[in-house]
């Protein structure tokens, strides 16, 4: 029996590794992402059923190990060098002349020219082809052990292809492609979190996470370009040969590197990369020239900590002066307002810049940027232009006042609020704001909200963009014909969806309140509001003060709730929802504490008789809080089948563990 499973596991692992190679190294994927996901799902399913057959180099083992308290120290047996920097044409000429003089070469030397990636230098050790350890450069002699984090980078092979040396240490740069960086920042902004200033900081921040699960969710890539310790292999005679060998082992290398001839070839490459820089998918801050022949490199040796055989030719940071025409606010999908400076268009670093993000209001005030100001804009190593500073001496008279937070949303005119101590201001419009419509409807339909099965992100996008749905109430007047007209929607799925929408009409008040997407109102608060007011009407007519009397509701949440229900737009939607036939059982009003108030539960493993959602719902209805991780504050850990590390943690901390039966008894005891 296991022989068959073993063979299938081997085949799946080899196939997934081959697709990773095609995708990340050859940049030539063979199958669509969905097919790849299927292979990975099968692998994970088989491994879950046969845990003894899991191997450390299995593609399923990218995120392994618990978060660590700190990084271990790694001593580099072969130091990780820095590079000498050049800036002007003369620096390249002088570098080439010195190299030729030392080598006694008359004709031109061959160089290998590489983009200089703006990321983090790392070194990886493979033993008999299996990835074993990764470290950062640190001070060049000692770095930090980032093995668990580098493992999560899917571009990095866990096993080398073909015959590998006994020991191979390879060096390269971990970086974040610009598209991934922009997506990460958009998401952070939507959640009201801080954004990264540039891709380099984002890469560094991601690689230096103590929890590898966070690193795994970051779009990191790596390109390799050098060697450290090697046993059992004779490296090729040239840098260009080395790059080919690395690529053949399945290690990603930069596709824009090439061999060039003499100082002229170097300068030509430098100019060409300067022109291409703005359109590359990653950020570079210059190019690197390396004497191609390894024997020559060895003869040239080192000066202090940099090799004499390499030069980093940096691009100049380009700055330009322009004028701020206006400062406007953009509204993100979750209502976050981002200030943007509209500029007189200015050519800087190879592109015309006419907008720069100012990140958030605190940043605007810190830099004191005002409309009409003359400012310095930079596109340095960074592809993302930034506003460096205001030239205050050139501020016009009469001057504009400091930028103020708009009172109303520039898109929908709903009230804008900026909670005390938070960096981000938000529009309170939810689905009445076109900028937020799609996200609020997706949330409305989500599993823990109205639970409309089959209404996923893609469908919501089509419905909203096609103007078919503009508020949650519109979902309930959709016809099967309208649904069947959507992309990738057959008659049968349209009928199923229609049914799911119908089914969602029978709901609970806490679910509906959560579904409305009121800022700061999660499931627990929705439950507390429902229990306190008993019915929707009383909540809608309550004052901010009355709302604050709900247990665990403070002034910020109360303000959000009151503002939400004060909006005519929102009241209309609620009325239409009720007219569509939404109904929920009466909620038992509670004035005082509930039986499980103040008690925190953590759920782990699979329960048989009820889903995790049902268990949470039942517990929160009794006043309990559900937490994601075990701490000293946890009252009970509920453990189903196959519990994870949470159970171990509970035992460690001596926290009471409830099995499914005990949970059911506890629920029954408190339910009247
Ligand atoms: C970067 N950062 O892209 C080197 N680098 O070579 C490239 N850095 C390097 N090479 C020797 N392409 C030491 C550092």
XYZ file of C-alpha atoms and ligand atoms in Angstrom:
686
model
C 0.000 0.000 0.000
C 2.607 2.598 1.030
C 4.769 1.727 -1.989
C 2.035 3.116 -4.238
C 1.642 6.180 -2.038
C 5.406 6.693 -1.923
C 5.620 6.555 -5.711
C 2.760 9.033 -6.094
C 4.357 11.377 -3.511
C 7.697 11.237 -5.362
C 5.985 11.928 -8.666
C 3.975 14.849 -7.251
C 7.025 16.412 -5.606
C 9.094 16.108 -8.769
C 6.303 17.555 -10.865
C 5.700 20.515 -8.542
C 9.458 21.217 -8.390
C 9.557 21.106 -12.205
C 6.728 23.637 -12.462
C 8.475 25.884 -9.912
C 11.601 25.666 -12.077
C 9.692 26.535 -15.248
C 7.925 29.406 -13.544
C 10.709 30.969 -11.483
C 13.888 30.057 -13.340
C 12.877 29.749 -16.983
C 10.031 32.263 -16.681
C 8.036 29.949 -18.919
C 5.167 28.300 -17.003
C 3.642 25.234 -18.555
C 0.351 24.997 -16.675
C -2.176 27.508 -15.289
C -2.052 28.379 -11.568
C -5.226 26.409 -10.880
C -3.614 23.190 -12.142
C -0.569 23.833 -9.989
C -2.807 24.418 -6.958
C -4.498 21.067 -7.617
C -1.176 19.218 -7.570
C -0.216 20.960 -4.338
C -3.600 20.126 -2.786
C -3.190 16.463 -3.678
C 0.321 16.415 -2.216
C -0.865 17.994 1.027
C -3.812 15.605 1.257
C -1.597 12.545 0.787
C 0.989 13.815 3.255
C -1.704 14.546 5.839
C -2.860 10.936 5.520
C 0.729 9.605 5.696
C 2.668 11.975 7.940
C 5.573 9.537 8.220
C 6.287 10.018 4.507
C 6.772 13.806 4.684
C 10.308 14.855 3.658
C 11.977 18.181 4.480
C 12.483 18.989 0.784
C 8.820 18.411 -0.052
C 7.270 21.507 -1.698
C 4.611 21.370 1.036
C 7.227 22.103 3.672
C 7.881 25.727 2.760
C 6.339 27.038 5.954
C 7.752 24.849 8.671
C 8.529 25.425 12.291
C 7.056 27.724 14.863
C 7.859 31.432 15.112
C 11.245 31.918 16.736
C 12.151 34.377 19.454
C 15.232 35.635 17.652
C 17.554 34.772 14.771
C 20.587 32.601 15.398
C 24.037 33.783 14.361
C 25.860 32.355 11.347
C 29.578 32.827 10.718
C 30.425 33.061 7.011
C 33.325 30.707 6.289
C 34.017 32.672 3.138
C 33.308 36.349 3.983
C 30.528 38.074 2.045
C 32.175 40.962 0.290
C 30.939 44.424 -0.393
C 31.493 46.161 -3.721
C 33.450 49.214 -4.641
C 31.153 51.937 -5.937
C 31.524 54.010 -9.083
C 29.338 56.879 -10.311
C 30.915 58.528 -13.358
C 32.170 57.240 -16.701
C 35.733 57.846 -15.468
C 35.215 55.382 -12.609
C 34.534 52.585 -15.089
C 37.523 53.576 -17.246
C 39.840 53.650 -14.201
C 38.516 50.278 -12.912
C 39.153 48.664 -16.303
C 42.624 50.245 -16.680
C 43.768 49.073 -13.228
C 42.495 45.539 -13.860
C 44.298 45.315 -17.222
C 47.521 46.744 -15.775
C 47.562 44.266 -12.892
C 46.849 41.378 -15.221
C 49.252 42.658 -17.872
C 46.517 42.375 -20.526
C 46.877 44.424 -23.712
C 43.501 43.892 -25.395
C 40.043 44.396 -23.885
C 38.921 42.219 -20.934
C 35.633 40.361 -20.877
C 33.269 41.396 -18.105
C 30.049 39.913 -16.866
C 27.545 42.733 -16.371
C 24.627 42.306 -13.968
C 21.835 44.601 -12.794
C 22.514 45.649 -9.199
C 19.411 44.517 -7.398
C 18.260 46.643 -4.508
C 17.424 43.976 -1.966
C 19.205 41.962 0.693
C 22.278 39.807 0.145
C 21.835 36.231 1.365
C 23.864 33.043 1.304
C 22.373 29.543 1.057
C 23.965 26.177 1.769
C 22.914 22.983 -0.028
C 24.185 19.615 1.222
C 24.035 16.873 -1.383
C 21.603 19.097 -3.253
C 19.194 19.633 -0.343
C 18.633 23.149 0.988
C 19.936 23.314 4.511
C 20.567 26.836 5.743
C 20.295 30.481 4.735
C 21.826 33.553 6.313
C 21.847 37.290 5.735
C 25.074 39.107 4.921
C 25.179 40.949 8.250
C 28.560 42.644 8.569
C 30.064 40.344 5.925
C 31.611 37.998 8.512
C 28.585 37.128 10.621
C 24.952 37.156 9.570
C 21.580 36.021 10.864
C 20.087 32.591 10.333
C 17.008 33.166 8.156
C 16.586 29.548 7.008
C 12.894 29.256 7.924
C 12.094 32.469 6.063
C 14.124 31.735 2.920
C 12.416 28.318 2.715
C 9.116 30.121 2.138
C 10.406 31.836 -1.037
C 8.935 29.638 -3.727
C 11.502 30.729 -6.296
C 14.175 29.146 -4.140
C 14.541 25.386 -4.802
C 14.509 23.079 -1.775
C 16.463 20.499 -3.796
C 18.868 21.181 -6.660
C 18.195 19.645 -10.064
C 20.625 17.089 -11.459
C 23.853 16.016 -9.826
C 24.801 18.409 -7.060
C 28.116 18.888 -5.183
C 28.498 17.554 -1.664
C 28.470 21.123 -0.358
C 27.384 24.137 -2.361
C 27.082 27.616 -0.909
C 25.427 30.088 -3.268
C 24.994 33.811 -2.861
C 22.414 36.156 -4.200
C 19.953 38.888 -3.532
C 16.444 38.552 -2.073
C 14.177 41.291 -3.415
C 10.534 42.209 -3.832
C 9.337 42.782 -7.413
C 7.662 46.152 -7.893
C 4.224 44.711 -8.707
C 4.258 42.675 -5.480
C 5.455 45.686 -3.499
C 2.641 47.830 -4.840
C 0.052 45.145 -4.088
C 1.379 44.716 -0.541
C 1.170 48.470 0.063
C -2.335 48.685 -1.370
C -3.463 45.929 0.975
C -1.732 47.522 3.968
C -3.376 50.828 3.136
C -6.806 49.226 2.857
C -6.356 47.729 6.293
C -5.247 51.062 7.644
C -1.713 49.831 8.314
C 1.584 51.525 7.571
C 2.939 51.198 4.044
C 6.564 50.391 3.133
C 8.599 53.264 1.736
C 10.281 51.222 -1.023
C 10.700 47.621 -2.235
C 14.047 47.272 -0.483
C 12.593 48.062 2.938
C 9.670 45.773 2.207
C 12.034 42.920 1.309
C 14.174 43.501 4.397
C 11.135 43.756 6.659
C 9.683 40.571 5.180
C 12.858 38.515 5.473
C 13.431 39.608 9.050
C 10.082 38.364 10.356
C 10.261 36.037 13.320
C 7.148 34.245 12.075
C 7.841 32.508 8.727
C 4.099 32.468 7.968
C 4.280 36.230 7.511
C 7.289 35.933 5.199
C 5.443 33.251 3.211
C 2.669 35.720 2.449
C 5.122 38.307 1.056
C 5.978 38.280 -2.662
C 9.735 37.759 -2.346
C 12.037 36.559 -5.123
C 15.725 35.768 -5.284
C 18.450 35.865 -7.943
C 21.781 34.127 -7.389
C 25.126 35.393 -8.661
C 27.994 33.991 -6.636
C 29.630 31.186 -4.616
C 30.808 30.637 -1.066
C 32.128 27.295 0.207
C 32.143 24.468 -2.365
C 33.140 20.795 -1.901
C 33.031 18.171 -4.572
C 32.745 20.389 -7.621
C 35.104 22.290 -9.898
C 33.415 25.644 -10.662
C 33.418 26.853 -14.297
C 36.201 29.103 -15.518
C 34.071 32.204 -15.902
C 31.331 34.157 -14.125
C 29.113 33.644 -17.183
C 29.753 29.872 -16.929
C 28.907 29.968 -13.221
C 25.590 31.684 -13.895
C 24.724 28.960 -16.423
C 25.620 26.235 -13.904
C 23.484 27.852 -11.186
C 20.568 28.067 -13.581
C 20.962 24.402 -14.551
C 20.667 23.451 -10.867
C 17.329 25.252 -10.790
C 18.596 28.354 -9.004
C 16.989 31.513 -10.399
C 19.430 33.960 -12.001
C 18.802 37.447 -13.335
C 17.678 37.285 -16.980
C 19.134 40.720 -17.749
C 22.804 39.905 -17.116
C 25.206 39.511 -20.059
C 28.851 39.236 -21.009
C 30.307 42.469 -22.409
C 33.712 43.388 -23.853
C 36.000 46.045 -22.390
C 35.194 49.358 -20.708
C 33.225 50.358 -23.808
C 30.972 47.311 -23.447
C 30.471 48.095 -19.735
C 29.484 51.689 -20.452
C 27.145 50.624 -23.231
C 25.439 48.150 -20.828
C 25.215 50.829 -18.123
C 23.492 53.240 -20.521
C 21.154 50.540 -21.828
C 20.098 49.460 -18.310
C 19.613 53.120 -17.355
C 17.112 53.410 -20.203
C 15.366 50.140 -19.291
C 15.380 50.765 -15.581
C 11.892 52.235 -15.340
C 10.349 49.283 -17.157
C 12.130 46.471 -15.279
C 9.885 44.445 -12.945
C 12.331 44.955 -10.044
C 14.172 47.874 -8.559
C 17.870 48.378 -9.278
C 20.233 51.049 -8.058
C 22.981 50.474 -10.601
C 24.817 47.701 -12.423
C 27.743 45.463 -11.397
C 30.708 44.626 -13.644
C 32.709 41.498 -12.802
C 35.899 40.389 -14.527
C 34.575 37.303 -16.285
C 37.508 34.857 -15.949
C 37.817 33.327 -12.486
C 41.586 32.877 -12.831
C 41.846 36.635 -13.432
C 39.603 37.305 -10.421
C 41.931 35.246 -8.248
C 45.011 37.107 -9.495
C 43.361 40.479 -8.869
C 42.381 39.606 -5.288
C 40.935 42.093 -2.800
C 41.434 45.531 -1.346
C 40.187 45.598 2.244
C 36.727 44.076 1.983
C 35.907 44.574 -1.697
C 37.196 42.539 -4.637
C 39.434 44.314 -7.171
C 37.632 42.356 -9.884
C 34.198 43.957 -9.463
C 32.686 47.439 -9.601
C 29.158 48.583 -8.704
C 28.330 51.434 -11.028
C 25.472 53.332 -9.346
C 22.765 55.337 -11.041
C 22.570 58.897 -9.849
C 19.599 59.673 -7.622
C 17.588 61.991 -9.755
C 15.780 64.914 -8.244
C 13.698 67.608 -9.846
C 11.878 70.707 -8.694
C 8.222 71.206 -9.479
C 5.036 72.751 -8.097
C 2.122 71.167 -6.231
C -1.049 71.990 -8.153
C -3.411 70.394 -5.680
C -3.574 67.936 -2.828
C -6.406 65.467 -3.236
C -7.647 62.445 -1.356
C -8.137 59.043 -2.951
C -10.564 56.569 -1.437
C -9.479 52.928 -1.244
C -11.658 49.854 -1.320
C -12.157 49.850 2.423
C -12.662 53.585 2.658
C -9.125 54.596 3.617
C -8.337 58.128 2.428
C -4.861 58.655 0.991
C -3.555 62.150 0.262
C -1.958 62.548 -3.165
C -0.051 65.564 -4.483
C -0.936 66.498 -8.076
C 2.170 68.027 -9.605
C 3.124 70.104 -12.587
C 4.448 67.206 -14.682
C 8.218 66.899 -14.356
C 10.737 64.556 -16.016
C 12.813 62.758 -13.398
C 14.717 59.473 -13.460
C 13.533 58.575 -16.939
C 9.799 59.128 -16.533
C 7.323 61.972 -16.254
C 5.936 62.265 -12.752
C 2.646 64.062 -12.191
C 1.408 62.486 -8.939
C 3.090 61.386 -5.741
C 1.469 59.655 -2.828
C 1.844 61.405 0.489
C 0.979 58.181 2.377
C -1.147 59.702 5.165
C -2.067 62.987 6.790
C 0.586 62.756 9.494
C 3.179 62.564 6.720
C 1.646 65.619 4.997
C 1.806 67.595 8.216
C 5.304 66.374 9.019
C 6.588 67.574 5.639
C 4.176 70.535 5.770
C 3.256 70.225 2.118
C 0.650 72.726 0.938
C -1.046 73.475 -2.346
C 0.985 75.869 -4.490
C 4.283 74.848 -2.829
C 7.484 74.309 -4.780
C 8.832 70.887 -3.930
C 11.734 68.511 -4.611
C 10.699 65.180 -6.135
C 13.043 62.188 -6.275
C 13.212 58.962 -8.184
C 16.374 57.442 -6.826
C 17.030 53.731 -6.598
C 13.336 53.837 -5.941
C 11.009 53.414 -8.809
C 8.238 54.972 -6.803
C 8.641 58.741 -6.942
C 8.672 60.507 -3.615
C 8.239 64.034 -2.420
C 11.499 64.835 -0.641
C 10.822 68.265 0.815
C 9.174 71.616 0.400
C 11.259 74.628 -0.607
C 9.622 76.868 1.969
C 11.438 80.001 0.717
C 9.461 79.682 -2.495
C 6.051 79.366 -0.863
C 3.644 81.733 -2.640
C 2.043 84.805 -1.065
C -0.644 84.687 0.042
C 0.056 81.141 1.104
C -2.363 78.262 1.454
C -3.044 76.964 4.942
C -1.952 73.494 6.065
C -3.858 70.633 4.496
C -6.967 69.691 6.449
C -8.758 66.407 6.564
C -11.867 66.662 4.390
C -15.055 66.421 6.415
C -16.781 64.428 3.727
C -15.680 61.738 1.319
C -14.602 63.170 -2.052
C -16.386 60.287 -3.783
C -19.706 59.870 -1.940
C -19.915 62.808 0.492
C -20.417 60.553 3.521
C -18.774 61.629 6.755
C -15.036 61.034 7.141
C -13.578 60.016 10.492
C -10.042 59.637 11.777
C -9.961 57.745 15.049
C -7.702 59.231 17.721
C -4.179 57.832 17.430
C -4.686 56.208 14.022
C -2.781 57.288 10.937
C -5.565 56.603 8.476
C -8.783 58.546 7.907
C -11.783 56.752 6.447
C -15.008 57.344 4.614
C -18.000 55.952 6.536
C -20.013 55.392 3.351
C -19.534 51.605 3.058
C -21.759 50.426 0.203
C -23.136 53.881 -0.487
C -19.599 54.850 -1.591
C -18.804 53.693 -5.135
C -15.143 53.346 -4.162
C -16.058 50.810 -1.490
C -19.058 49.107 -3.012
C -17.374 45.968 -4.231
C -15.546 45.265 -1.000
C -18.640 45.869 1.154
C -20.796 43.577 -0.957
C -18.160 40.868 -0.890
C -18.047 41.195 2.898
C -21.865 41.158 3.112
C -21.998 37.823 1.268
C -19.053 36.235 3.105
C -19.369 33.064 5.116
C -19.477 34.570 8.569
C -21.811 37.330 7.411
C -24.846 36.429 5.250
C -23.125 33.279 4.029
C -24.224 33.385 0.387
C -22.451 30.336 -0.972
C -21.045 30.719 -4.475
C -21.020 34.523 -4.498
C -17.247 34.942 -4.679
C -15.032 37.885 -5.414
C -15.063 37.490 -9.202
C -18.856 37.432 -9.370
C -19.211 40.424 -7.075
C -16.776 42.271 -9.319
C -18.867 41.512 -12.400
C -22.105 42.456 -10.684
C -20.779 45.754 -9.370
C -18.830 46.736 -12.467
C -21.748 45.857 -14.688
C -23.933 48.191 -12.606
C -26.283 45.303 -11.796
C -25.726 45.517 -8.059
C -24.906 48.659 -6.159
C -26.104 47.771 -2.671
C -26.603 44.501 -0.772
C -30.363 44.949 -1.178
C -29.946 44.586 -4.954
C -28.728 41.023 -4.423
C -32.229 40.009 -3.383
C -33.890 41.286 -6.555
C -31.485 39.536 -8.944
C -33.220 37.242 -11.399
C -31.933 33.841 -12.482
C -31.759 35.302 -16.001
C -29.478 38.145 -14.872
C -27.225 35.666 -13.096
C -27.067 33.276 -16.029
C -25.866 36.189 -18.191
C -22.643 36.497 -16.199
C -19.295 35.131 -17.339
C -18.557 31.530 -16.432
C -22.075 31.053 -15.103
C -24.182 28.200 -16.417
C -27.897 27.821 -15.846
C -27.323 25.336 -13.063
C -24.876 27.500 -11.099
C -27.174 30.497 -11.587
C -30.037 28.522 -10.062
C -27.807 27.390 -7.184
C -26.698 30.919 -6.498
C -30.258 32.186 -6.606
C -31.133 29.523 -4.058
C -28.197 30.461 -1.835
C -29.342 34.087 -1.924
C -32.858 33.010 -0.933
C -31.492 30.841 1.878
C -29.475 33.719 3.277
C -32.709 35.607 4.017
C -33.185 33.483 7.110
C -30.407 34.872 9.227
C -29.633 36.162 12.702
C -29.443 39.747 13.874
C -25.738 39.479 14.846
C -24.914 38.158 11.357
C -26.826 40.975 9.676
C -25.135 43.628 11.835
C -21.744 42.131 11.062
C -22.634 41.898 7.349
C -23.434 45.614 7.123
C -19.702 46.270 7.421
C -19.876 49.005 10.031
C -16.310 50.065 10.850
C -14.880 48.322 13.904
C -17.945 46.092 14.245
C -16.694 42.526 14.118
C -18.678 39.452 15.054
C -18.261 39.908 18.803
C -19.417 43.541 18.750
C -22.307 42.680 16.419
C -23.420 40.050 18.951
C -23.088 42.452 21.853
C -25.128 45.125 20.037
C -27.846 42.629 19.154
C -28.125 41.333 22.711
C -28.150 44.781 24.224
C -30.798 46.291 21.956
C -32.757 43.136 21.194
C -34.008 44.394 17.840
C -32.715 46.376 14.883
C -35.136 49.253 15.258
C -33.985 50.086 18.808
C -30.363 50.045 17.733
C -31.051 52.278 14.731
C -32.739 54.886 16.883
C -30.206 54.771 19.726
C -27.987 57.737 20.491
C -24.200 57.522 20.613
C -24.384 57.610 24.425
C -26.825 54.730 24.529
C -24.640 52.683 22.208
C -21.674 53.285 24.501
C -23.515 51.494 27.290
C -23.149 48.197 25.439
C -20.484 46.074 27.194
C -17.089 46.408 25.477
C -18.238 49.243 23.197
C -16.159 52.388 23.576
C -16.588 55.896 22.154
C -14.862 55.108 18.834
C -17.063 52.133 17.991
C -20.170 53.961 19.228
C -19.365 56.870 16.897
C -18.970 54.499 13.936
C -22.258 52.750 14.672
C -24.211 55.967 15.177
C -22.739 57.523 12.005
C -23.627 54.422 10.015
C -27.281 54.420 10.998
C -27.578 58.206 10.680
C -27.001 57.915 6.941
C -30.208 58.088 4.861
C -28.539 55.920 2.260
C -27.899 53.146 4.806
C -31.417 53.388 6.243
C -32.836 52.974 2.761
C -30.760 49.852 2.158
C -31.887 48.350 5.474
C -35.513 49.077 4.651
C -35.136 47.397 1.272
C -33.486 44.371 2.895
C -36.449 44.003 5.228
C -38.881 44.403 2.345
C -36.997 41.674 0.482
C -37.934 39.345 3.326
C -34.825 39.136 5.503
C -35.869 37.647 8.805
C -34.194 36.597 12.025
C -35.327 35.066 15.273
C -35.839 37.424 18.194
C -32.752 38.012 20.284
C -33.009 37.579 23.987
C -32.131 40.962 25.445
C -29.570 40.860 28.168
C -28.998 43.699 30.502
C -26.253 42.174 32.581
C -23.463 39.747 32.065
C -23.876 36.589 30.010
C -22.852 33.220 31.443
C -19.525 33.165 29.604
C -18.766 36.902 29.666
C -15.101 37.590 30.203
C -14.034 34.067 29.256
C -11.754 33.517 26.270
C -11.945 30.285 24.257
C -9.506 28.990 21.645
C -10.658 26.390 19.121
C -8.300 23.857 17.546
C -8.745 20.740 15.424
C -11.903 19.491 13.729
C -15.151 19.061 15.627
C -17.487 16.357 14.422
C -20.988 17.386 15.393
C -20.705 21.091 14.623
C -18.597 23.366 12.447
C -16.051 25.735 13.888
C -18.323 28.663 12.956
C -21.272 27.095 14.752
C -19.158 26.534 17.849
C -17.897 30.142 17.807
C -21.366 31.481 17.227
C -22.810 29.449 20.102
C -20.002 30.497 22.430
C -20.113 34.199 21.536
C -23.900 34.177 21.968
C -23.189 33.209 25.573
C -20.783 36.104 25.930
C -17.499 34.264 25.378
C -14.626 35.693 23.363
C -12.917 33.578 20.711
C -9.173 34.076 20.291
C -6.824 32.778 17.614
C -3.955 31.821 19.865
C -3.435 30.416 23.341
C -2.148 32.701 26.068
C -2.331 33.001 29.814
C -5.668 34.768 29.327
C -7.256 31.714 27.712
C -9.943 30.068 29.877
C -10.545 26.932 27.765
C -9.017 25.341 24.685
C -11.589 23.336 22.720
C -9.791 20.447 21.006
C -11.301 18.480 18.128
C -9.655 15.779 16.034
C -6.073 16.462 14.812
C -5.444 19.422 17.110
C -2.390 21.513 16.306
C 0.279 23.210 18.370
C -2.409 25.123 20.266
C -3.144 22.009 22.285
C 0.526 21.619 23.204
C 0.633 25.256 24.230
C -2.484 24.753 26.377
C -0.840 21.820 28.150
C 2.322 23.845 28.651
C 0.402 26.674 30.276
C -1.863 24.308 32.228
C -5.034 25.550 30.540
C -8.173 23.450 30.765
C -8.896 21.494 27.570
C -12.469 20.688 26.519
C -13.188 17.870 24.122
C -16.249 17.996 21.905
C -18.574 16.268 24.373
C -17.537 18.548 27.198
C -18.116 21.574 24.969
C -21.615 20.360 24.121
C -22.398 19.839 27.785
C -21.160 23.315 28.624
C -23.279 24.869 25.863
C -26.356 22.891 26.913
C -25.904 23.882 30.555
C -25.995 27.578 29.700
C -28.657 27.532 27.023
C -32.089 27.822 28.409
C 23.483 42.691 -6.590
N 23.238 43.336 -5.470
O 22.652 42.594 -7.464
C 26.740 41.349 -6.315
N 24.783 42.089 -6.747
O 28.928 40.337 -6.160
C 25.263 41.454 -7.867
N 25.722 42.029 -5.794
C 27.962 41.032 -5.596
N 26.472 41.006 -7.591
C 29.919 40.207 -5.237
N 24.589 41.334 -9.031
C 29.542 40.822 -4.082
C 28.271 41.354 -4.302
